[in-house]
Coordinates of C-alpha atoms in Angstrom, one line a residue:
X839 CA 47.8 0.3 -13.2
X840 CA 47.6 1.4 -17.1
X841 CA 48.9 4.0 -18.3
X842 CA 45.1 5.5 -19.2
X843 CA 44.4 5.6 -15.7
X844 CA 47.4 7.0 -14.5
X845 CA 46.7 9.7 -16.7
X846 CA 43.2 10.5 -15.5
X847 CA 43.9 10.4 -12.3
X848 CA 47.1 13.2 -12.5
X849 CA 44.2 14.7 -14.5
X850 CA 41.9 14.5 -11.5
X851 CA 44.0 16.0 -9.3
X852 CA 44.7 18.7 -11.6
X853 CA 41.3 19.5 -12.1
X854 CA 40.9 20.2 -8.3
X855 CA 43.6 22.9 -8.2
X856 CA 42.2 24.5 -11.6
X857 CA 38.7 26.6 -9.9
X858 CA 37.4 26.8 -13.7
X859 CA 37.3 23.4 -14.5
X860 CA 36.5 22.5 -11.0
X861 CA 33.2 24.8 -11.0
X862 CA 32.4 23.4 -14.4
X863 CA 32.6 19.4 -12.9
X864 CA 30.7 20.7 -9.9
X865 CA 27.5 21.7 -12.4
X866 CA 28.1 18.1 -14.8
X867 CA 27.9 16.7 -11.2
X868 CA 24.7 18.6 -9.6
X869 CA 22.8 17.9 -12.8
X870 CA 23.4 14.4 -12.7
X871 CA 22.7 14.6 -9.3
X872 CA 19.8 16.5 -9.7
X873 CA 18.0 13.9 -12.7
X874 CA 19.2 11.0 -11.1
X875 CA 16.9 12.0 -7.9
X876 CA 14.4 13.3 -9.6
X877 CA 13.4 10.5 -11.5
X878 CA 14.3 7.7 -9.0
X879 CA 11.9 9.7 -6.7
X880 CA 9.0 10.4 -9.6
X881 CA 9.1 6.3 -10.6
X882 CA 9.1 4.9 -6.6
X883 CA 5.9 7.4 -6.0
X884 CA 4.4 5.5 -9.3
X885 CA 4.9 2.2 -8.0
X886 CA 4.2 3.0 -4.6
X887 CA 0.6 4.5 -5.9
X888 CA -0.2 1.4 -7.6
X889 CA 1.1 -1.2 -4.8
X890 CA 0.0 0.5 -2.0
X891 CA -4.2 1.0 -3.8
X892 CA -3.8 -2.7 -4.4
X893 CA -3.1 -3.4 -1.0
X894 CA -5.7 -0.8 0.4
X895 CA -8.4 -2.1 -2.2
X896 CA -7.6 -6.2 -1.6
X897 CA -7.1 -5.6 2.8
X898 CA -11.2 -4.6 2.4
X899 CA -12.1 -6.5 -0.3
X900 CA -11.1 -9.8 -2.9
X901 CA -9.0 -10.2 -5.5
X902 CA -12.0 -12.0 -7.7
X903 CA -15.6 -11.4 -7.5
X904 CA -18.2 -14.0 -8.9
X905 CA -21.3 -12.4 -9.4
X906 CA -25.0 -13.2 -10.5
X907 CA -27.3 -11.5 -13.2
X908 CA -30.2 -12.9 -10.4
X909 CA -30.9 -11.8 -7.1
X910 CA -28.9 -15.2 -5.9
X911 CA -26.3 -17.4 -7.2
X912 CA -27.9 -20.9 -7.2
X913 CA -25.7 -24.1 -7.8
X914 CA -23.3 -22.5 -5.3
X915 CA -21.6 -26.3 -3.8
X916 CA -20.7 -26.6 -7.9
X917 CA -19.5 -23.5 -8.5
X918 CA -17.3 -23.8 -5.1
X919 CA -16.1 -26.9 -6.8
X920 CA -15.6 -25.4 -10.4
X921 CA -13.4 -22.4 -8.6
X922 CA -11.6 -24.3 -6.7
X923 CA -10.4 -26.7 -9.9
X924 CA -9.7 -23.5 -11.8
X925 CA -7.8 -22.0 -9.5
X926 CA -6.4 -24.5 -7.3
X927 CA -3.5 -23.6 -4.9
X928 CA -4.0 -20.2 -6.3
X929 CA -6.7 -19.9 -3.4
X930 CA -6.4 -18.4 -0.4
X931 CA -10.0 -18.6 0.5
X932 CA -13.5 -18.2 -0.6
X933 CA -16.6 -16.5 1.0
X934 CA -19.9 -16.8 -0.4
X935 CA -21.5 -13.6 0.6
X936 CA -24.9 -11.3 0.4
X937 CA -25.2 -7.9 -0.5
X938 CA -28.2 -5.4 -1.4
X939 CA -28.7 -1.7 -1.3
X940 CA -30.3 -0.4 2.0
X941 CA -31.2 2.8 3.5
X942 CA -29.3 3.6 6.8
X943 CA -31.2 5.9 9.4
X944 CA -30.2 7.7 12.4
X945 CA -32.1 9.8 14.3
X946 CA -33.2 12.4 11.3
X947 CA -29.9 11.4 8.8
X948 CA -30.0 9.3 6.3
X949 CA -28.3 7.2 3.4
X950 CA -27.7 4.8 1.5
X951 CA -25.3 2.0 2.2
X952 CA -24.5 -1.3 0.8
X953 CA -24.9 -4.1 2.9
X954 CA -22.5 -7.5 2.9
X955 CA -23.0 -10.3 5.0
X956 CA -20.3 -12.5 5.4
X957 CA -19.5 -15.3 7.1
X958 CA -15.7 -16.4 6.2
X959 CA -13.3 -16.4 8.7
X960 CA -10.9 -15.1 6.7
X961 CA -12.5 -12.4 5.2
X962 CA -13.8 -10.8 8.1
X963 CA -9.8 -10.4 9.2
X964 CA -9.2 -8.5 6.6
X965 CA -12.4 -5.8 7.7
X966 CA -10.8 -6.1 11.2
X967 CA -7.4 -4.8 10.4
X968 CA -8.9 -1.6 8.8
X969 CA -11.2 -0.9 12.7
X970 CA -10.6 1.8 14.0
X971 CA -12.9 2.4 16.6
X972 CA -15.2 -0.5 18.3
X973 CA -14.3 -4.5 18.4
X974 CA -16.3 -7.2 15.8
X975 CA -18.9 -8.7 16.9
X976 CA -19.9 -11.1 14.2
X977 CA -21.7 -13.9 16.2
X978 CA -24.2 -11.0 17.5
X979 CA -27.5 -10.6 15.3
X980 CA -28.3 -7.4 13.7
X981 CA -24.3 -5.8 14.6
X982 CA -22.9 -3.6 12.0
X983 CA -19.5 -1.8 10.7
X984 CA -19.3 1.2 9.0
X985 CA -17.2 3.1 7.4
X986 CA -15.9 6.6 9.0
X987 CA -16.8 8.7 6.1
X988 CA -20.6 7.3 7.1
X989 CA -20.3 7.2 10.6
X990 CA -19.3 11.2 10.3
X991 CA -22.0 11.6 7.5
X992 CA -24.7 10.4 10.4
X993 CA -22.5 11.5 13.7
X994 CA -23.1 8.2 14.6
X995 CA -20.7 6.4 17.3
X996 CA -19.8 3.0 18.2
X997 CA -22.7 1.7 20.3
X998 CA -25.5 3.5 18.7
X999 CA -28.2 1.8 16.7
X1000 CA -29.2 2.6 13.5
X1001 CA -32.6 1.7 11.7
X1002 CA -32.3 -0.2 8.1
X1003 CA -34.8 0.1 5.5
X1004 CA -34.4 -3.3 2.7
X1005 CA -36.3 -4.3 0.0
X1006 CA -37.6 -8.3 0.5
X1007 CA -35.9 -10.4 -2.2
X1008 CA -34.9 -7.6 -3.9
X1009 CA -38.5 -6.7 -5.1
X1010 CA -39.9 -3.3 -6.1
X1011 CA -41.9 -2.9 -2.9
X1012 CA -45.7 -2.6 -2.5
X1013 CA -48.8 -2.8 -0.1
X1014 CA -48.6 -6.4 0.2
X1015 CA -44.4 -6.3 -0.4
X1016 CA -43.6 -3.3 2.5
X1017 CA -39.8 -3.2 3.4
X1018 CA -38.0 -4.8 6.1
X1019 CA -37.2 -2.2 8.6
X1020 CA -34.8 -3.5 10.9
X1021 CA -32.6 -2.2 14.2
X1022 CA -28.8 -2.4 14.0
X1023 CA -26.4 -2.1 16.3
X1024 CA -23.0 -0.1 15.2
X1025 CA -20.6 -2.1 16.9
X1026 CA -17.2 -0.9 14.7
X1027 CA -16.6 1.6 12.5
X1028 CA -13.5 1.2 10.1
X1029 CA -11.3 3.1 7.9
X1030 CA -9.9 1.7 4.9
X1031 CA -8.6 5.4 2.7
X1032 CA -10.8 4.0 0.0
X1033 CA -14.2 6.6 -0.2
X1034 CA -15.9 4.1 -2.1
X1035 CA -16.0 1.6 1.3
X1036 CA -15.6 4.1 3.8
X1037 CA -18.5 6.3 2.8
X1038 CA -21.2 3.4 1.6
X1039 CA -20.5 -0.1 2.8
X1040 CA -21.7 -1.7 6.0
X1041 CA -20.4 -5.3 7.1
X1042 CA -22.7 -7.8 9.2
X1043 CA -22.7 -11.5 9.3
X1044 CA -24.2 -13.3 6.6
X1045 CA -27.7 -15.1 8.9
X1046 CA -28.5 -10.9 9.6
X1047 CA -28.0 -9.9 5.8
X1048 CA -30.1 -12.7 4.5
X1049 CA -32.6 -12.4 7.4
X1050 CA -32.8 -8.4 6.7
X1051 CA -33.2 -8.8 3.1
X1052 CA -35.5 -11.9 3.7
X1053 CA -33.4 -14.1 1.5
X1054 CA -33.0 -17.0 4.1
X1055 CA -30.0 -19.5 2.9
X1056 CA -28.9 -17.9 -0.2
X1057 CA -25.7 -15.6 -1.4
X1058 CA -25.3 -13.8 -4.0
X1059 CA -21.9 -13.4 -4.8
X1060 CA -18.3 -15.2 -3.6
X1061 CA -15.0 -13.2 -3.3
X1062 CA -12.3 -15.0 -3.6
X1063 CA -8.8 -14.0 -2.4
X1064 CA -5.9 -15.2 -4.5
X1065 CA -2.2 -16.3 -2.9
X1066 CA -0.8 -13.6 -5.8
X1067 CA -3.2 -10.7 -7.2
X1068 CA -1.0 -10.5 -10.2
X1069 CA -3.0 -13.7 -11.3
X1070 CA -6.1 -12.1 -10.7
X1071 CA -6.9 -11.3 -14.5
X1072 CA -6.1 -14.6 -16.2
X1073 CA -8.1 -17.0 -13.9
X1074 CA -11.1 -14.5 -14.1
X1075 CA -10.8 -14.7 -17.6
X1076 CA -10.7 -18.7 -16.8
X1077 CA -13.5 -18.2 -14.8
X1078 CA -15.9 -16.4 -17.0
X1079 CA -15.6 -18.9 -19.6
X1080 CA -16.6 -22.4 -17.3
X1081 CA -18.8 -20.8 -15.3
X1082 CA -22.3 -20.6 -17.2
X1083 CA -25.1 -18.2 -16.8
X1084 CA -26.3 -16.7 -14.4
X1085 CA -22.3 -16.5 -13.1
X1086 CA -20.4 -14.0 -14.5
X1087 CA -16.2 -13.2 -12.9
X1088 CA -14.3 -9.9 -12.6
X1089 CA -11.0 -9.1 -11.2
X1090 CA -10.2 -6.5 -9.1
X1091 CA -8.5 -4.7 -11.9
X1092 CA -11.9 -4.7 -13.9
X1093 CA -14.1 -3.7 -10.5
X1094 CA -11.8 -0.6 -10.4
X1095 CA -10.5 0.0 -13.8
X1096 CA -11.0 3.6 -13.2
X1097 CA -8.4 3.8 -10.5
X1098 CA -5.5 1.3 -12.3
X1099 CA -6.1 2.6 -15.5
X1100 CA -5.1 5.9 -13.8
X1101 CA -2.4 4.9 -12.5
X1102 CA -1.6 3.1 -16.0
X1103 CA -1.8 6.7 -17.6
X1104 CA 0.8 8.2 -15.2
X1105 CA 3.2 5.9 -16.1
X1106 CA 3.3 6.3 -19.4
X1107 CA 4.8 9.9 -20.1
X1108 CA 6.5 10.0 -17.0
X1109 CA 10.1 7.8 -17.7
X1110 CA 9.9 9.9 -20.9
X1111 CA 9.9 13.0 -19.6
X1112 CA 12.1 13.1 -16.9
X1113 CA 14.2 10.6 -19.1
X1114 CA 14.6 13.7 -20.7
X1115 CA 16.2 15.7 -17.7
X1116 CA 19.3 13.1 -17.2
X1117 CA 19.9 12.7 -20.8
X1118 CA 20.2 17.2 -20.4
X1119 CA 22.2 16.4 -17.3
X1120 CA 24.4 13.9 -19.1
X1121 CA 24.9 16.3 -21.7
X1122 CA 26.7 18.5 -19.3
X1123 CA 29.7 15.6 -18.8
X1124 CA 30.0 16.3 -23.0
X1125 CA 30.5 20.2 -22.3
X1126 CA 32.5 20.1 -19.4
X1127 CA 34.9 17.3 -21.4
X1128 CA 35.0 19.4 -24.5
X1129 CA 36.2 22.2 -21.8
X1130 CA 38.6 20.2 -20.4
X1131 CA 40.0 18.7 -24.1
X1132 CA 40.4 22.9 -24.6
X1133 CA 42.2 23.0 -21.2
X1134 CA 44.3 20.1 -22.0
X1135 CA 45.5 21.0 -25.2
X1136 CA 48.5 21.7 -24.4
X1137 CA 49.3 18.4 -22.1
X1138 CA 47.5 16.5 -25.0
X1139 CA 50.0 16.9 -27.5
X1140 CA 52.9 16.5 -25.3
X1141 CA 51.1 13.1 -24.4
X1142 CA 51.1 12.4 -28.3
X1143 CA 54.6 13.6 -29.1
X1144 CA 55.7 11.0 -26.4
X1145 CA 53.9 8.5 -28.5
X1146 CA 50.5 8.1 -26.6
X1147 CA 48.1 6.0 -29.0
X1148 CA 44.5 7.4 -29.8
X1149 CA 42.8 4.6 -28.1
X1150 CA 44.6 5.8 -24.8
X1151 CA 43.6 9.4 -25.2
X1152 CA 40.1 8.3 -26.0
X1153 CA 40.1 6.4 -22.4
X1154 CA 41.9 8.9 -20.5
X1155 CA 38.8 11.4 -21.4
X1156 CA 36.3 8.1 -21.1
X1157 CA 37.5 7.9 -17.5
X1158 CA 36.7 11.5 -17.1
X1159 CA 33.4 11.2 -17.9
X1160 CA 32.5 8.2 -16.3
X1161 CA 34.4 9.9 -13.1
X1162 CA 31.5 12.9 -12.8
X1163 CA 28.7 10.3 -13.9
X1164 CA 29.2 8.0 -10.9
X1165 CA 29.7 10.5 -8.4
X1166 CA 26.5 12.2 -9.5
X1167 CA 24.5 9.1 -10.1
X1168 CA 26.0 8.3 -6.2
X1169 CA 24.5 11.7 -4.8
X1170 CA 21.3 11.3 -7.1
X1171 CA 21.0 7.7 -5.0
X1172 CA 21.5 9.7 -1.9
X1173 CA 19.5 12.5 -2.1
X1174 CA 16.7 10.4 -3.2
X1175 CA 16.7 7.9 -0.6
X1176 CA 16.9 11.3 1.8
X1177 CA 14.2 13.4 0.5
X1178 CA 11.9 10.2 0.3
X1179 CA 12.9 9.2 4.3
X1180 CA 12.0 12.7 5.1
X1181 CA 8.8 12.5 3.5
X1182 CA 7.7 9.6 4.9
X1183 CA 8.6 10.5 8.8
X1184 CA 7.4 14.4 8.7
X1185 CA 4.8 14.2 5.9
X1186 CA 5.9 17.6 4.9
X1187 CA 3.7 17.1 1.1
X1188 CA 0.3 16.4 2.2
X1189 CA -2.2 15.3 -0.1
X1190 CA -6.3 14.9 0.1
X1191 CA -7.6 11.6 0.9
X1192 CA -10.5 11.9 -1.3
X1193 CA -8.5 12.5 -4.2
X1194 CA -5.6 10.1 -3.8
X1195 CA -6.6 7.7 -1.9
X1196 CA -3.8 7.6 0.5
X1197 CA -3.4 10.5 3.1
X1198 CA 0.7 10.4 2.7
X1199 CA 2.7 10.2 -0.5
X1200 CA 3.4 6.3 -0.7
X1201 CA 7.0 5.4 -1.8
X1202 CA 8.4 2.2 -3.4
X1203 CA 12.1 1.9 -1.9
X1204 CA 12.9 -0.6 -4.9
X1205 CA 16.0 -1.7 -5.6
X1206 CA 15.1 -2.2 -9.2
X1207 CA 14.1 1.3 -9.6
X1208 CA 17.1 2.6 -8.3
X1209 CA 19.4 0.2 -10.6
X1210 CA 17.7 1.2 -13.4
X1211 CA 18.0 4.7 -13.5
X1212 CA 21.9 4.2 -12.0
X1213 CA 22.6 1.6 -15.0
X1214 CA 20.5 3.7 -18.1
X1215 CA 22.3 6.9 -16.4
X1216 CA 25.7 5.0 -16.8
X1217 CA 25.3 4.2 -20.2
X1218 CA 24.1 7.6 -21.5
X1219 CA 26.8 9.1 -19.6
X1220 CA 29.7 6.7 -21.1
X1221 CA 28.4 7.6 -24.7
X1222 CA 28.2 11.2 -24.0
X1223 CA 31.9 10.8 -22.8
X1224 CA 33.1 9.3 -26.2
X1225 CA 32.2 11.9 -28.9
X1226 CA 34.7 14.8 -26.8
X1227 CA 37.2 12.0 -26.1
X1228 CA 37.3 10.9 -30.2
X1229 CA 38.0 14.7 -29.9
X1230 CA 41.1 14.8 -28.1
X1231 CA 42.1 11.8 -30.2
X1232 CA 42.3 13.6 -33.0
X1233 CA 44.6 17.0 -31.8
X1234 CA 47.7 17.4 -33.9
X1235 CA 50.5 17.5 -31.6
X1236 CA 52.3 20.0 -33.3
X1237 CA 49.4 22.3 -33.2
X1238 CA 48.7 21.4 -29.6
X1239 CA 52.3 22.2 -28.5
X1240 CA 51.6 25.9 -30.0
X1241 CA 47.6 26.3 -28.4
X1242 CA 47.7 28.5 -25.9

């Protein structure tokens, strides 16, 4: 044991019987405390946001999307082929699919809804998980799946049929062009928390979308669902540029920009800000040393007089500081991880669906988060602590001996 530490910890011990300078550690410690939670808390909500809409948005829908500026994508076996050199074990699967604007009826309700027929095994899992109410039935003609927001919109139920109104081909109808009017069953109705699907998409099979919108054999658009969504961007990027007209790639992150950018914009001022309250908590650990370099005066000196050696002093008052930073940035850790568990098992901060997305406050339990505010914490904390230990350094003894 050095001598420094033997020091600091008589001085700890000393601390505890003095109620002033005990009270003053207790404050340096709930700020700490008090920072460190806050801002472990305000960063996990951040990153739960963000991971848990990319999860919502890519369990209903694909990571890449390859459009068509025509009403169908033609070439599709070489395009299949062009993707799949692109992005090679980077796939997951891809489904050709169809999808037009229709107009839903039931009884005297109406809407419009956006109809995808798909056929991949894969993707139609993904719509499953999000049911709610009802079971598939994708080798039945003319079945649909709805979202709830719709279902409510037209009080329709699982079982009921609904009439769709399509254009042929995707032609501005006339006499001799009239609308396919056709009768579908409502066999599921699902619930992703996204108000974009859940209030205007319907799923079918692919032969009943091409046979509604009287586009026999053709697709007009592929998803394709990536092993790792953080690729997404680069191999659309890839994509758009070997692909040639009429073909045309976005990512998920381009299809909703609005929603990422966001998210983007959130976490930008955020670390700043409530950076701001633990370097204000940190500062504490600088008053309450200065306090106890006033309160130790008189010990100091003696210290010096014995020959102590500034460096020792400095780590003496080091150890100090670094003391009431870990305990606080222990409790910060702890209070955070409580406030957050309590949250997610009651749901006592509720927040609207349709604005958030996400009908409970999503939480990213990362370890990295929590490190990184312990660490940055640690290190603002050990340089607050040198500036009143340089302090203490510096006391004449003779002086000290006299301060009372």
């Amino acid at each position: 044991m050095t001598f420094s530490f033997f020091i600091f910890k008589k001085y700890i011990k000393s601390n505890r019987d003095s109620r002033f300078l005990n009270l003053i550690s207790i404050i340096a410690i709930a700020g700490i405390t008090l920072g460190v939670a806050t801002l472990i808390i305000a960063l996990s909500v951040i990153s739960g946001f963000e991971k848990t809409l990319t999860q919502k948005l890519t369990d209903i829908d694909s990571h890449i999307k390859v459009f068509s500026f025509k009403s169908s994508l033609p070439y599709l076996d070489n395009s299949i082929k062009v993707i799949d050199s692109i992005c090679g074990n980077n796939i997951d699967y891809t489904s050709p699919f169809l999808s037009n604007l229709a107009l839903v009826s039931f009884k005297n309700r109406k809407d419009g809804i956006t109809i995808k027929g798909v056929f991949n095994e894969g993707y139609r899992k993904k719509v499953e998980e999000n049911i709610i109410f009802g079971s598939p039935e994708w080798d039945s003609l003319n079945t649909l799946i709805i979202g709830k927001s719709l279902a409510n919109k037209l009080l329709v139920k699982v079982g009921d049929r609904v009439t769709l109104f399509a254009l042929k081909k995707n032609e501005i109808p006339s006499y001799e062009n009239l609308p396919n009017i056709e009768k579908f069953k409502v066999s599921a109705i699902f619930e992703s928390g996204i108000a974009e699907y859940d209030g205007a998409i319907g799923f079918t099979d692919l032969s009943s979308a091409q046979k509604l919108f009287s586009m026999q054999g053709e697709v007009n658009g592929i998803d394709i669902k990536l092993r790792d969504v953080s690729k997404a961007d680069s191999l659309a990027e890839e994509l758009r540029k070997e692909l040639r007209y009429p073909y045309y790639a976005r990512s998920i992150f381009d299809i909703h920009k609005n929603i990422f950018t966001w998210i983007s914009l959130q976490k930008k001022p955020i670390p700043i800000i409530l950076g701001l309250i633990i370097v204000v908590a940190v500062f504490n650990i600088v008053g309450t040393l200065l306090l106890m370099v006033i309160e130790r005066t008189s010990s100091i000196g003696i210290l010096k007089s014995f020959g102590t050696r500034k460096r020792q002093i400095i780590q003496i008052f080091v150890l100090q500081g670094l003391y009431l930073a870990i305990i606080g940035i222990v409790a910060g850790n702890l209070l955070a991880i409580i406030l957050m568990e309590l949250q997610t098992r009651f749901n006592l901060i509720k927040v609207p669906s349709s604005v958030y997305f996400v009908t409970k406050v999503p939480f990213d339990f990362s370890i990295e988060i929590f490190g990184l505010v312990s660490v940055i914490t640690l290190l603002l904390a050990l340089l607050a602590s040198i500036v009143p230990s340089i302090i203490s350094s510096r006391i004449n003894p003779v002086n000290a001996l006299r301060f009372d």
